[in-house]
Amino acid sequence: MSVLAASDLSLTLGDRRVLDAVTVAFAPGRVTALLGPNGAGKSSLLACLSALRMPDAGAATLDAVDVRAVTPSARARRIGFLPQQAEVHWSIDVATLVALGRLPWRGRGGDGEADRAAVRRALAATATTALADRRVDQLSGGERARVLLARVLAGDPEWLLADEPLASLDPAHQLDIGARLRAVAAGGRGVVLVVHDLNLAARLADEVVLLRDGRIVAAGETATVLTAETIATTYGVAVDEGVTSRGDRFFVPIAR
């Protein structure tokens, strides 16, 4: 099984240490949420894992190989990255945009049947097949979020890294995209995403990593790690913890 990990990973941006000797491993077939206050290092960790940033020390590894040692095309075939507030600056149709996710594979035969089949699968997995001929700039926010996810899935990556993919969506679309991310993990891929909403993380993630000031506060199974005590330590705010009628745990911050 493919393993994505960080080992003693440290990163300085400007004069600030944003990651400080972070060591954590991620499991395929699981959804892992990175949680923590603003500036905790969540996005920086995701950027190092996807080789978009070079750490000062330590390493991000894929199957024990430094991700920076993997060729860009090979890395792109194995790790798909969905950036925060991803935008599309061209008025192109959905099918063309999703097909861009196949670019890492084009050197192995171009736009062949395998590419077209992968695009069809990605459209189906995100319920965007009916949008294939629509212009991307004419889509709603929820539709665009599903199409951007389809573009990443079209590359058939082993790992999907997403930076706040739910942040700009309304509750219905948050649940929809969350369910699709869980389906991606259920298919055997690893999913690592930055989340700000504690309740979405409690509902969506199999595992959580809590970060504060560039260091890991706690990491592991969501039900075990995400508690009122660890939230208070991570965020510096007390919360009440409860369970919905459906059995989902939830947290409510308590005013000081």
Coordinates of C-alpha atoms in Angstrom, one line a residue:
M1 CA 0.0 0.0 0.0
S2 CA 1.2 3.5 -0.8
V3 CA 2.2 5.6 2.2
L4 CA 2.5 9.3 2.3
A5 CA 4.4 10.8 5.2
A6 CA 6.3 13.7 6.7
S7 CA 9.5 13.0 8.7
D8 CA 10.9 15.8 11.0
L9 CA 9.6 18.3 8.5
S10 CA 10.4 21.9 9.2
L11 CA 9.7 25.0 7.1
T12 CA 10.4 28.7 7.6
L13 CA 8.6 31.4 5.6
G14 CA 10.1 34.9 6.1
D15 CA 11.1 35.1 9.7
R16 CA 8.4 32.6 11.0
R17 CA 8.8 28.9 11.6
V18 CA 5.6 27.6 10.1
L19 CA 6.4 23.9 10.5
D20 CA 8.5 22.6 13.3
A21 CA 9.8 19.0 13.1
V22 CA 6.4 17.6 12.0
T23 CA 6.3 13.8 11.8
V24 CA 3.1 12.1 10.6
A25 CA 2.0 9.3 8.3
F26 CA -1.2 9.1 6.2
A27 CA -3.0 5.9 5.3
P28 CA -4.6 5.1 1.9
G29 CA -8.3 4.4 1.9
R30 CA -8.8 7.0 4.7
V31 CA -9.9 10.6 4.9
T32 CA -7.5 12.6 7.1
A33 CA -8.4 16.2 8.1
L34 CA -5.7 18.7 9.0
L35 CA -7.1 21.0 11.7
G36 CA -5.8 24.0 13.6
P37 CA -6.1 27.8 14.0
N38 CA -5.1 30.2 11.3
G39 CA -1.3 30.1 10.8
A40 CA -1.0 26.6 12.4
G41 CA 0.8 25.2 9.3
K42 CA -1.9 23.2 7.7
S43 CA -1.6 24.6 4.2
S44 CA 2.2 24.6 4.4
L45 CA 2.2 20.9 5.4
L46 CA 0.0 20.1 2.4
A47 CA 2.3 22.1 0.1
C48 CA 5.3 20.2 1.3
L49 CA 3.6 16.8 0.9
S50 CA 2.8 17.7 -2.7
A51 CA 6.3 19.1 -3.3
L52 CA 5.0 22.6 -3.9
R53 CA 7.3 23.9 -1.2
M54 CA 10.8 22.7 -0.2
P55 CA 11.3 22.2 3.6
D56 CA 14.3 23.5 5.4
A57 CA 14.8 20.2 7.1
G58 CA 13.3 16.7 7.1
A59 CA 11.3 15.3 4.2
A60 CA 7.9 14.5 2.7
T61 CA 8.0 11.0 1.4
L62 CA 5.9 8.7 -0.8
D63 CA 6.7 5.1 -0.1
A64 CA 9.8 6.2 1.8
V65 CA 11.1 8.1 -1.2
D66 CA 11.5 11.9 -0.9
V67 CA 8.7 13.4 -3.1
R68 CA 11.3 15.9 -4.5
A69 CA 13.3 13.0 -5.9
V70 CA 10.3 11.8 -7.9
T71 CA 10.1 13.3 -11.4
P72 CA 7.3 15.9 -11.7
S73 CA 5.3 13.9 -14.2
A74 CA 5.5 10.7 -12.1
R75 CA 4.6 12.7 -9.0
A76 CA 1.6 14.3 -10.7
R77 CA 0.4 10.8 -11.7
R78 CA 0.5 9.7 -8.0
I79 CA -0.5 12.9 -6.1
G80 CA -3.4 15.1 -7.1
F81 CA -3.6 18.6 -5.5
L82 CA -6.7 20.7 -5.3
P83 CA -5.7 24.2 -4.2
Q84 CA -7.5 26.6 -2.0
Q85 CA -10.0 28.8 -3.9
A86 CA -9.1 27.1 -7.2
E87 CA -10.2 29.3 -10.1
V88 CA -10.6 28.8 -13.8
H89 CA -9.5 31.8 -15.9
W90 CA -10.7 30.5 -19.3
S91 CA -14.1 30.2 -20.8
I92 CA -13.9 26.5 -21.7
D93 CA -16.3 23.6 -21.5
V94 CA -16.3 21.3 -18.5
A95 CA -15.1 18.2 -20.4
T96 CA -12.1 20.1 -21.7
L97 CA -11.3 21.3 -18.2
V98 CA -11.6 17.8 -16.7
A99 CA -9.4 16.4 -19.4
L100 CA -6.6 18.6 -18.3
G101 CA -6.3 16.3 -15.3
R102 CA -4.9 13.7 -17.8
L103 CA -1.9 15.9 -18.7
P104 CA 0.6 13.9 -16.6
W105 CA -0.3 10.8 -18.6
R106 CA -0.2 12.3 -22.1
G107 CA 3.4 11.4 -22.6
R108 CA 2.4 7.8 -22.5
G109 CA 0.2 7.8 -25.6
G110 CA -1.6 11.1 -25.8
D111 CA -5.4 11.6 -25.8
G112 CA -6.3 7.9 -26.1
E113 CA -9.2 5.8 -25.0
A114 CA -7.7 5.4 -21.5
D115 CA -7.7 9.2 -21.1
R116 CA -11.3 9.5 -22.4
A117 CA -12.4 6.7 -20.1
A118 CA -10.7 8.3 -17.1
V119 CA -12.5 11.6 -17.9
R120 CA -15.9 9.8 -18.1
R121 CA -15.2 8.1 -14.7
A122 CA -14.3 11.4 -13.1
L123 CA -17.4 13.1 -14.4
A124 CA -19.6 10.2 -13.2
A125 CA -17.9 10.2 -9.8
T126 CA -18.7 13.8 -9.3
A127 CA -22.2 13.8 -10.9
T128 CA -21.0 16.3 -13.6
T129 CA -21.6 14.2 -16.7
A130 CA -24.6 16.3 -17.6
L131 CA -22.4 19.4 -17.3
A132 CA -19.8 18.2 -19.8
D133 CA -20.8 20.7 -22.6
R134 CA -21.4 23.6 -20.3
R135 CA -19.0 26.5 -20.0
V136 CA -17.1 26.5 -16.7
D137 CA -17.7 30.3 -16.2
Q138 CA -21.5 29.6 -16.3
L139 CA -21.5 27.2 -13.4
S140 CA -22.7 27.7 -9.9
G141 CA -20.2 27.6 -7.0
G142 CA -21.3 24.0 -6.1
E143 CA -21.1 22.8 -9.7
R144 CA -17.6 24.4 -10.2
A145 CA -16.4 22.7 -7.0
R146 CA -17.5 19.3 -8.3
V147 CA -15.9 19.9 -11.7
L148 CA -12.6 21.0 -10.2
L149 CA -12.6 17.8 -8.1
A150 CA -13.4 15.8 -11.3
R151 CA -10.3 17.4 -12.9
V152 CA -8.1 16.0 -10.1
L153 CA -9.8 12.6 -10.2
A154 CA -9.3 12.3 -13.9
G155 CA -5.6 11.9 -13.3
D156 CA -6.3 8.7 -11.2
P157 CA -3.9 9.8 -8.4
E158 CA -3.2 7.5 -5.5
W159 CA -3.5 10.5 -3.2
L160 CA -5.8 13.5 -3.2
L161 CA -4.6 16.5 -1.3
A162 CA -7.2 19.3 -1.0
D163 CA -6.7 22.7 0.7
E164 CA -10.0 23.8 2.2
P165 CA -12.2 22.3 -0.5
L166 CA -15.4 23.0 1.6
A167 CA -14.7 26.5 2.7
S168 CA -16.7 28.5 0.2
L169 CA -19.6 26.2 -0.2
D170 CA -23.0 26.3 1.4
P171 CA -24.0 23.5 3.9
A172 CA -25.7 21.4 1.2
H173 CA -22.7 21.5 -1.1
Q174 CA -20.3 20.9 1.8
L175 CA -22.1 17.7 2.6
D176 CA -22.2 16.7 -1.1
I177 CA -18.5 17.3 -1.7
G178 CA -17.7 15.7 1.6
A179 CA -19.6 12.5 0.6
R180 CA -17.7 12.4 -2.7
L181 CA -14.4 12.7 -0.9
R182 CA -15.3 9.8 1.3
A183 CA -16.2 7.8 -1.8
V184 CA -12.8 8.6 -3.2
A185 CA -11.2 7.2 -0.1
A186 CA -13.5 4.2 -0.1
G187 CA -12.1 3.4 -3.5
G188 CA -8.7 2.9 -2.0
R189 CA -7.1 6.4 -2.5
G190 CA -5.8 8.4 0.4
V191 CA -7.5 11.8 1.0
V192 CA -5.8 14.5 3.0
L193 CA -7.6 17.8 3.4
V194 CA -7.4 21.1 5.3
V195 CA -10.7 21.8 7.2
H196 CA -11.7 24.7 9.4
D197 CA -15.1 23.4 10.5
L198 CA -14.7 21.1 13.5
N199 CA -18.1 19.6 13.0
L200 CA -17.5 18.8 9.3
A201 CA -14.2 17.2 10.3
A202 CA -15.9 15.1 13.0
R203 CA -18.5 13.9 10.5
L204 CA -16.2 13.5 7.5
A205 CA -12.7 12.4 8.6
D206 CA -11.5 8.9 9.7
E207 CA -8.4 10.5 11.2
V208 CA -7.4 14.1 12.2
V209 CA -4.1 15.9 12.7
L210 CA -4.3 18.8 15.1
L211 CA -1.7 21.5 14.5
R212 CA -0.8 24.6 16.5
D213 CA 2.2 26.9 15.9
G214 CA 3.6 24.5 13.3
R215 CA 3.6 21.5 15.7
I216 CA 1.4 18.5 16.0
V217 CA -0.8 18.6 19.1
A218 CA -2.4 15.2 18.5
A219 CA -3.0 12.8 15.6
G220 CA -5.0 9.7 15.1
E221 CA -8.6 8.3 14.9
T222 CA -11.1 11.1 14.8
A223 CA -13.3 9.8 17.6
T224 CA -10.3 9.4 19.9
V225 CA -8.3 12.5 19.1
L226 CA -11.0 15.2 18.5
T227 CA -12.2 15.9 22.0
A228 CA -13.1 19.0 24.0
E229 CA -9.7 18.8 25.7
T230 CA -7.6 18.6 22.5
I231 CA -9.7 21.3 20.9
A232 CA -9.1 23.6 23.9
T233 CA -5.3 22.9 23.7
T234 CA -5.2 23.5 19.9
Y235 CA -7.5 26.5 19.6
G236 CA -7.4 28.0 23.1
V237 CA -11.1 28.0 23.4
A238 CA -13.5 25.8 25.4
V239 CA -16.2 23.8 23.7
D240 CA -19.3 21.9 24.6
E241 CA -19.4 18.5 23.0
G242 CA -22.6 16.6 22.1
V243 CA -24.1 14.0 19.8
T244 CA -26.9 14.5 17.3
S245 CA -29.9 12.3 16.9
R246 CA -28.1 10.6 14.0
G247 CA -25.1 9.8 16.2
D248 CA -22.8 12.5 14.8
R249 CA -20.6 14.3 17.3
F250 CA -20.6 18.1 17.4
F251 CA -18.8 20.9 19.2
V252 CA -20.0 24.3 20.2
P253 CA -17.5 27.0 21.2
I254 CA -18.2 28.6 24.6
A255 CA -17.9 32.4 24.9
R256 CA -15.3 33.5 27.4

